[in-house]
PDB file of C-alpha atoms in Angstrom:
ATOM      1  CA  MET A  92     -36.540  41.202 -12.726  1.00  0.00           C
ATOM      2  CA  ALA A  93     -35.331  43.036  -9.629  1.00  0.00           C
ATOM      3  CA  VAL A  94     -33.737  39.893  -8.224  1.00  0.00           C
ATOM      4  CA  ASN A  95     -31.787  39.198 -11.400  1.00  0.00           C
ATOM      5  CA  CYS A  96     -30.624  42.814 -11.419  1.00  0.00           C
ATOM      6  CA  LEU A  97     -29.467  42.619  -7.817  1.00  0.00           C
ATOM      7  CA  VAL A  98     -27.652  39.315  -8.330  1.00  0.00           C
ATOM      8  CA  SER A  99     -25.810  40.747 -11.288  1.00  0.00           C
ATOM      9  CA  ILE A 100     -24.892  43.699  -9.127  1.00  0.00           C
ATOM     10  CA  GLY A 101     -23.451  41.335  -6.520  1.00  0.00           C
ATOM     11  CA  ARG A 102     -21.371  39.569  -9.199  1.00  0.00           C
ATOM     12  CA  LEU A 103     -20.084  42.893 -10.453  1.00  0.00           C
ATOM     13  CA  SER A 104     -19.123  43.911  -6.918  1.00  0.00           C
ATOM     14  CA  ARG A 105     -16.827  40.853  -6.690  1.00  0.00           C
ATOM     15  CA  THR A 106     -15.099  41.410 -10.001  1.00  0.00           C
ATOM     16  CA  HIS A 107     -15.182  45.131 -10.598  1.00  0.00           C
ATOM     17  CA  ARG A 108     -15.088  47.237  -7.475  1.00  0.00           C
ATOM     18  CA  GLY A 109     -15.444  50.478  -9.458  1.00  0.00           C
ATOM     19  CA  ALA A 110     -18.714  49.301 -11.069  1.00  0.00           C
ATOM     20  CA  LEU A 111     -20.285  48.774  -7.658  1.00  0.00           C
ATOM     21  CA  ALA A 112     -19.933  52.429  -6.754  1.00  0.00           C
ATOM     22  CA  VAL A 113     -21.620  53.470  -9.991  1.00  0.00           C
ATOM     23  CA  LEU A 114     -24.499  51.008  -9.470  1.00  0.00           C
ATOM     24  CA  ASN A 115     -24.954  52.051  -5.862  1.00  0.00           C
ATOM     25  CA  SER A 116     -25.631  55.598  -6.969  1.00  0.00           C
ATOM     26  CA  HIS A 117     -28.345  54.418  -9.399  1.00  0.00           C
ATOM     27  CA  THR A 118     -30.061  51.885  -7.131  1.00  0.00           C
ATOM     28  CA  LYS A 119     -29.787  54.040  -3.972  1.00  0.00           C
ATOM     29  CA  GLY A 120     -27.998  51.550  -1.829  1.00  0.00           C
ATOM     30  CA  ALA A 121     -30.041  48.449  -2.730  1.00  0.00           C
ATOM     31  CA  ALA A 122     -26.993  46.684  -4.124  1.00  0.00           C
ATOM     32  CA  SER A 123     -24.911  47.286  -1.025  1.00  0.00           C
ATOM     33  CA  ALA A 124     -27.723  45.964   1.172  1.00  0.00           C
ATOM     34  CA  LEU A 125     -27.888  42.780  -0.934  1.00  0.00           C
ATOM     35  CA  HIS A 126     -24.095  42.536  -0.945  1.00  0.00           C
ATOM     36  CA  ARG A 127     -24.052  42.690   2.884  1.00  0.00           C
ATOM     37  CA  SER A 128     -26.864  40.121   3.164  1.00  0.00           C
ATOM     38  CA  LEU A 129     -25.142  37.601   0.889  1.00  0.00           C
ATOM     39  CA  HIS A 130     -22.086  37.509   3.143  1.00  0.00           C
ATOM     40  CA  THR A 131     -23.839  37.140   6.462  1.00  0.00           C
ATOM     41  CA  THR A 132     -23.518  33.850   8.354  1.00  0.00           C
ATOM     42  CA  CYS A 133     -26.385  32.036   9.898  1.00  0.00           C
ATOM     43  CA  HIS A 134     -26.464  31.650  13.694  1.00  0.00           C
ATOM     44  CA  VAL A 135     -26.933  28.154  15.164  1.00  0.00           C
ATOM     45  CA  ASP A 136     -28.898  27.728  18.347  1.00  0.00           C
ATOM     46  CA  LYS A 137     -26.268  26.480  20.802  1.00  0.00           C
ATOM     47  CA  SER A 138     -28.863  25.536  23.406  1.00  0.00           C
ATOM     48  CA  PHE A 139     -29.830  22.465  21.361  1.00  0.00           C
ATOM     49  CA  GLY A 140     -27.415  19.631  22.061  1.00  0.00           C
ATOM     50  CA  THR A 141     -27.057  16.222  23.576  1.00  0.00           C
ATOM     51  CA  ASP A 142     -28.122  17.523  27.007  1.00  0.00           C
ATOM     52  CA  ARG A 143     -31.658  17.990  25.639  1.00  0.00           C
ATOM     53  CA  LEU A 144     -31.959  14.349  24.554  1.00  0.00           C
ATOM     54  CA  PRO A 145     -33.731  11.959  26.940  1.00  0.00           C
ATOM     55  CA  ALA A 146     -31.382   9.979  29.175  1.00  0.00           C
ATOM     56  CA  GLY A 147     -31.286   6.239  28.354  1.00  0.00           C
ATOM     57  CA  GLN A 148     -31.934   3.773  31.125  1.00  0.00           C
ATOM     58  CA  HIS A 149     -30.998   0.171  30.757  1.00  0.00           C
ATOM     59  CA  THR A 150     -31.876  -2.656  33.101  1.00  0.00           C
ATOM     60  CA  ILE A 151     -30.595  -6.228  32.960  1.00  0.00           C
ATOM     61  CA  PRO A 152     -33.289  -8.867  33.577  1.00  0.00           C
ATOM     62  CA  GLU A 153     -32.709 -11.105  36.614  1.00  0.00           C
ATOM     63  CA  SER A 154     -32.644 -14.140  34.353  1.00  0.00           C
ATOM     64  CA  ARG A 155     -29.466 -12.865  32.662  1.00  0.00           C
ATOM     65  CA  GLU A 156     -27.582 -11.819  35.805  1.00  0.00           C
ATOM     66  CA  GLN A 157     -26.267 -15.329  36.345  1.00  0.00           C
ATOM     67  CA  TYR A 158     -23.794 -16.664  33.753  1.00  0.00           C
ATOM     68  CA  GLU A 159     -21.211 -19.401  33.553  1.00  0.00           C
ATOM     69  CA  VAL A 160     -17.732 -19.186  32.080  1.00  0.00           C
ATOM     70  CA  SER A 161     -17.017 -22.183  29.823  1.00  0.00           C
ATOM     71  CA  THR A 162     -13.832 -22.898  27.801  1.00  0.00           C
ATOM     72  CA  ALA A 163     -14.937 -26.204  26.350  1.00  0.00           C
ATOM     73  CA  GLU A 164     -16.128 -24.655  23.133  1.00  0.00           C
ATOM     74  CA  TRP A 165     -13.124 -22.314  22.730  1.00  0.00           C
ATOM     75  CA  ALA A 166     -11.478 -24.706  20.256  1.00  0.00           C
ATOM     76  CA  TYR A 167     -14.367 -24.094  17.848  1.00  0.00           C
ATOM     77  CA  VAL A 168     -13.898 -20.330  18.204  1.00  0.00           C
ATOM     78  CA  GLU A 169     -10.130 -20.574  17.507  1.00  0.00           C
ATOM     79  CA  ARG A 170     -10.845 -22.229  14.165  1.00  0.00           C
ATOM     80  CA  LEU A 171     -12.550 -19.013  12.986  1.00  0.00           C
ATOM     81  CA  PHE A 172      -9.450 -16.838  13.631  1.00  0.00           C
ATOM     82  CA  PRO A 173      -7.320 -16.052  10.575  1.00  0.00           C
ATOM     83  CA  PRO A 174      -3.857 -17.650  10.642  1.00  0.00           C
ATOM     84  CA  THR A 175      -1.055 -15.442  11.961  1.00  0.00           C
ATOM     85  CA  VAL A 176       1.503 -16.887   9.496  1.00  0.00           C
ATOM     86  CA  ILE A 177       1.148 -18.482   6.082  1.00  0.00           C
ATOM     87  CA  PRO A 178       1.388 -22.236   6.568  1.00  0.00           C
ATOM     88  CA  ARG A 179       4.328 -24.043   5.052  1.00  0.00           C
ATOM     89  CA  PRO A 180       3.394 -25.831   1.825  1.00  0.00           C
ATOM     90  CA  LYS A 181       3.337 -29.602   1.976  1.00  0.00           C
ATOM     91  CA  ALA A 182       5.712 -30.295  -0.878  1.00  0.00           C
ATOM     92  CA  LYS A 183       8.985 -32.157  -1.324  1.00  0.00           C
ATOM     93  CA  PRO A 184      12.090 -30.170  -2.311  1.00  0.00           C
ATOM     94  CA  GLY A 185      12.022 -29.411  -6.047  1.00  0.00           C
ATOM     95  CA  ASP A 186       8.319 -30.301  -6.536  1.00  0.00           C
ATOM     96  CA  VAL A 187       6.467 -28.169  -9.064  1.00  0.00           C
ATOM     97  CA  LYS A 188       2.859 -27.351  -8.247  1.00  0.00           C
ATOM     98  CA  PRO A 189       0.107 -26.799 -10.889  1.00  0.00           C
ATOM     99  CA  SER A 190       0.284 -23.048 -10.204  1.00  0.00           C
ATOM    100  CA  GLY A 191       3.952 -22.978 -11.262  1.00  0.00           C
ATOM    101  CA  TRP A 192       5.309 -22.639  -7.724  1.00  0.00           C
ATOM    102  CA  VAL A 193       8.516 -24.603  -7.184  1.00  0.00           C
ATOM    103  CA  ALA A 194       9.530 -25.839  -3.709  1.00  0.00           C
ATOM    104  CA  PRO A 195      13.054 -24.814  -2.670  1.00  0.00           C
ATOM    105  CA  SER A 196      15.652 -27.588  -2.744  1.00  0.00           C
ATOM    106  CA  ALA A 197      18.880 -25.776  -1.798  1.00  0.00           C
ATOM    107  CA  LYS A 198      20.086 -25.724   1.760  1.00  0.00           C
ATOM    108  CA  PRO A 199      22.440 -23.272   3.467  1.00  0.00           C
ATOM    109  CA  GLY A 200      25.986 -24.342   2.588  1.00  0.00           C
ATOM    110  CA  ASP A 201      25.255 -25.639  -0.923  1.00  0.00           C
ATOM    111  CA  HIS A 202      26.420 -22.277  -2.365  1.00  0.00           C
ATOM    112  CA  PRO A 203      28.606 -19.510  -0.943  1.00  0.00           C
ATOM    113  CA  TYR A 204      25.407 -17.444  -0.766  1.00  0.00           C
ATOM    114  CA  PHE A 205      21.811 -18.167   0.155  1.00  0.00           C
ATOM    115  CA  VAL A 206      18.559 -16.473  -0.781  1.00  0.00           C
ATOM    116  CA  HIS A 207      15.677 -16.867   1.706  1.00  0.00           C
ATOM    117  CA  ARG A 208      12.105 -17.031   0.540  1.00  0.00           C
ATOM    118  CA  ALA A 209       9.636 -14.308   1.523  1.00  0.00           C
ATOM    119  CA  PRO A 210       7.109 -14.962   4.305  1.00  0.00           C
ATOM    120  CA  SER A 211       4.645 -15.818   1.523  1.00  0.00           C
ATOM    121  CA  HIS A 212       7.075 -18.631   0.345  1.00  0.00           C
ATOM    122  CA  LEU A 213       7.682 -16.792  -2.912  1.00  0.00           C
ATOM    123  CA  LEU A 214      11.005 -15.664  -4.421  1.00  0.00           C
ATOM    124  CA  PRO A 215      12.044 -12.178  -3.150  1.00  0.00           C
ATOM    125  CA  VAL A 216      12.355 -10.625  -6.633  1.00  0.00           C
ATOM    126  CA  TYR A 217      10.584  -7.287  -7.129  1.00  0.00           C
ATOM    127  CA  MET A 218      10.358  -4.570  -9.744  1.00  0.00           C
ATOM    128  CA  LYS A 219       9.976  -0.856  -9.139  1.00  0.00           C
ATOM    129  CA  HIS A 220       8.794   1.497 -11.896  1.00  0.00           C
ATOM    130  CA  THR A 221       9.435   5.255 -11.760  1.00  0.00           C
ATOM    131  CA  SER A 222       6.869   6.736 -14.134  1.00  0.00           C
ATOM    132  CA  ILE A 223       8.450  10.197 -14.337  1.00  0.00           C
ATOM    133  CA  LEU A 224      11.802   8.883 -15.506  1.00  0.00           C
ATOM    134  CA  ASN A 225      10.291   5.762 -17.148  1.00  0.00           C
ATOM    135  CA  ARG A 226      12.830   3.657 -15.315  1.00  0.00           C
ATOM    136  CA  TYR A 227      12.527   0.030 -14.222  1.00  0.00           C
ATOM    137  CA  ILE A 228      14.601  -1.411 -11.367  1.00  0.00           C
ATOM    138  CA  THR A 229      14.606  -5.149 -10.620  1.00  0.00           C
ATOM    139  CA  SER A 230      15.531  -5.942  -6.999  1.00  0.00           C
ATOM    140  CA  LEU A 231      16.672  -9.144  -5.324  1.00  0.00           C
ATOM    141  CA  HIS A 232      16.213  -9.162  -1.533  1.00  0.00           C
ATOM    142  CA  ARG A 233      16.960 -11.421   1.474  1.00  0.00           C
ATOM    143  CA  ILE A 234      20.484 -12.407   0.466  1.00  0.00           C
ATOM    144  CA  GLU A 235      22.936 -13.995   2.943  1.00  0.00           C
ATOM    145  CA  GLY A 236      26.548 -14.998   2.494  1.00  0.00           C
ATOM    146  CA  ASP A 237      28.824 -13.834  -0.286  1.00  0.00           C
ATOM    147  CA  ILE A 238      26.579 -11.340  -2.053  1.00  0.00           C
ATOM    148  CA  PHE A 239      29.344 -10.387  -4.537  1.00  0.00           C
ATOM    149  CA  ALA A 240      29.680 -14.029  -5.720  1.00  0.00           C
ATOM    150  CA  LEU A 241      25.900 -14.068  -6.290  1.00  0.00           C
ATOM    151  CA  ALA A 242      26.186 -10.816  -8.262  1.00  0.00           C
ATOM    152  CA  GLU A 243      28.910 -12.344 -10.478  1.00  0.00           C
ATOM    153  CA  ASP A 244      26.875 -15.519 -11.122  1.00  0.00           C
ATOM    154  CA  LEU A 245      23.791 -13.487 -11.838  1.00  0.00           C
ATOM    155  CA  LYS A 246      25.689 -11.216 -14.239  1.00  0.00           C
ATOM    156  CA  GLU A 247      27.023 -14.246 -16.194  1.00  0.00           C
ATOM    157  CA  TYR A 248      23.440 -15.609 -16.369  1.00  0.00           C
ATOM    158  CA  LEU A 249      21.851 -12.312 -17.513  1.00  0.00           C
ATOM    159  CA  GLU A 250      24.458 -11.121 -19.994  1.00  0.00           C
ATOM    160  CA  PRO A 251      23.297 -13.395 -22.874  1.00  0.00           C
ATOM    161  CA  ARG A 252      19.673 -12.546 -22.060  1.00  0.00           C
ATOM    162  CA  LYS A 253      20.020  -8.796 -21.520  1.00  0.00           C
ATOM    163  CA  LYS A 254      17.808  -6.396 -23.442  1.00  0.00           C
ATOM    164  CA  THR A 255      20.347  -3.531 -23.486  1.00  0.00           C
ATOM    165  CA  ARG A 256      23.994  -3.135 -24.426  1.00  0.00           C
ATOM    166  CA  LEU A 257      25.063  -2.480 -20.835  1.00  0.00           C
ATOM    167  CA  LEU A 258      23.952  -4.436 -17.748  1.00  0.00           C
ATOM    168  CA  ASN A 259      23.794  -1.893 -14.927  1.00  0.00           C
ATOM    169  CA  MET A 260      23.907  -3.766 -11.565  1.00  0.00           C
ATOM    170  CA  ARG A 261      24.416  -2.457  -8.044  1.00  0.00           C
ATOM    171  CA  THR A 262      25.245  -4.653  -5.054  1.00  0.00           C
ATOM    172  CA  HIS A 263      24.097  -3.278  -1.696  1.00  0.00           C
ATOM    173  CA  GLU A 264      25.733  -5.443   0.968  1.00  0.00           C
ATOM    174  CA  PRO A 265      24.399  -3.685   4.183  1.00  0.00           C
ATOM    175  CA  HIS A 266      20.749  -4.094   3.020  1.00  0.00           C
ATOM    176  CA  GLN A 267      21.401  -7.513   1.433  1.00  0.00           C
ATOM    177  CA  LYS A 268      20.008  -6.440  -1.911  1.00  0.00           C
ATOM    178  CA  ILE A 269      20.964  -6.432  -5.579  1.00  0.00           C
ATOM    179  CA  HIS A 270      19.500  -3.822  -7.881  1.00  0.00           C
ATOM    180  CA  ILE A 271      19.492  -4.287 -11.670  1.00  0.00           C
ATOM    181  CA  LYS A 272      18.413  -1.556 -14.045  1.00  0.00           C
ATOM    182  CA  GLY A 273      15.796  -2.942 -16.389  1.00  0.00           C
ATOM    183  CA  GLN A 274      12.997  -5.536 -16.388  1.00  0.00           C
ATOM    184  CA  TYR A 275      14.635  -8.836 -15.406  1.00  0.00           C
ATOM    185  CA  VAL A 276      12.114 -10.288 -12.924  1.00  0.00           C
ATOM    186  CA  ALA A 277      11.445 -13.472 -14.900  1.00  0.00           C
ATOM    187  CA  GLU A 278      15.132 -14.076 -15.635  1.00  0.00           C
ATOM    188  CA  VAL A 279      16.224 -13.592 -12.012  1.00  0.00           C
ATOM    189  CA  ARG A 280      13.462 -15.881 -10.756  1.00  0.00           C
ATOM    190  CA  GLN A 281      14.473 -18.574 -13.241  1.00  0.00           C
ATOM    191  CA  PHE A 282      18.113 -18.218 -12.090  1.00  0.00           C
ATOM    192  CA  LEU A 283      17.101 -18.702  -8.460  1.00  0.00           C
ATOM    193  CA  ILE A 284      14.929 -21.731  -9.313  1.00  0.00           C
ATOM    194  CA  GLU A 285      17.830 -23.330 -11.150  1.00  0.00           C
ATOM    195  CA  LYS A 286      20.045 -22.749  -8.141  1.00  0.00           C
ATOM    196  CA  GLY A 287      17.445 -24.352  -5.908  1.00  0.00           C
ATOM    197  CA  PHE A 288      16.397 -21.313  -3.899  1.00  0.00           C
TER     198      PHE A 288
END
């Protein structure tokens, strides 16, 4: 009963400072003593540390002191390392794999522009979604050559397939990118596959 009363006094002292003075006069300072004891910090014994732990002693047996360096088995160890680059697919130009991946068939010089594949051998077409504005931006990266000619061909290809009245496209020549407002990832990838990229 006394503990509950003192805890409630401590809660009142946090919320209503005036009520604490009234309660102190009735309990003759018991509440203030509890209030001070609730806010005290415990002291940690600093003498206890790693210096009081026993020191470890390690000895190497004489049978293990002699060793031999051998590189004959290193080829088996190298096979366990992950590859540093994704290996090039063994496919002829234009081949379609069961996964839907199409091998590139175009070479530099076939068109006034060229789109390189990503290091993963996929088409560099990405989509960014801004959730606050509910905006979708389709981006085409890794473009070389006449980027404006590519933008014109892409615009002619997307205009019959567009989902809005206006096709908003931005060509960024220094970064070799084309940004299209909307969700056109599948259409741009199909355009690049038809061009052989």
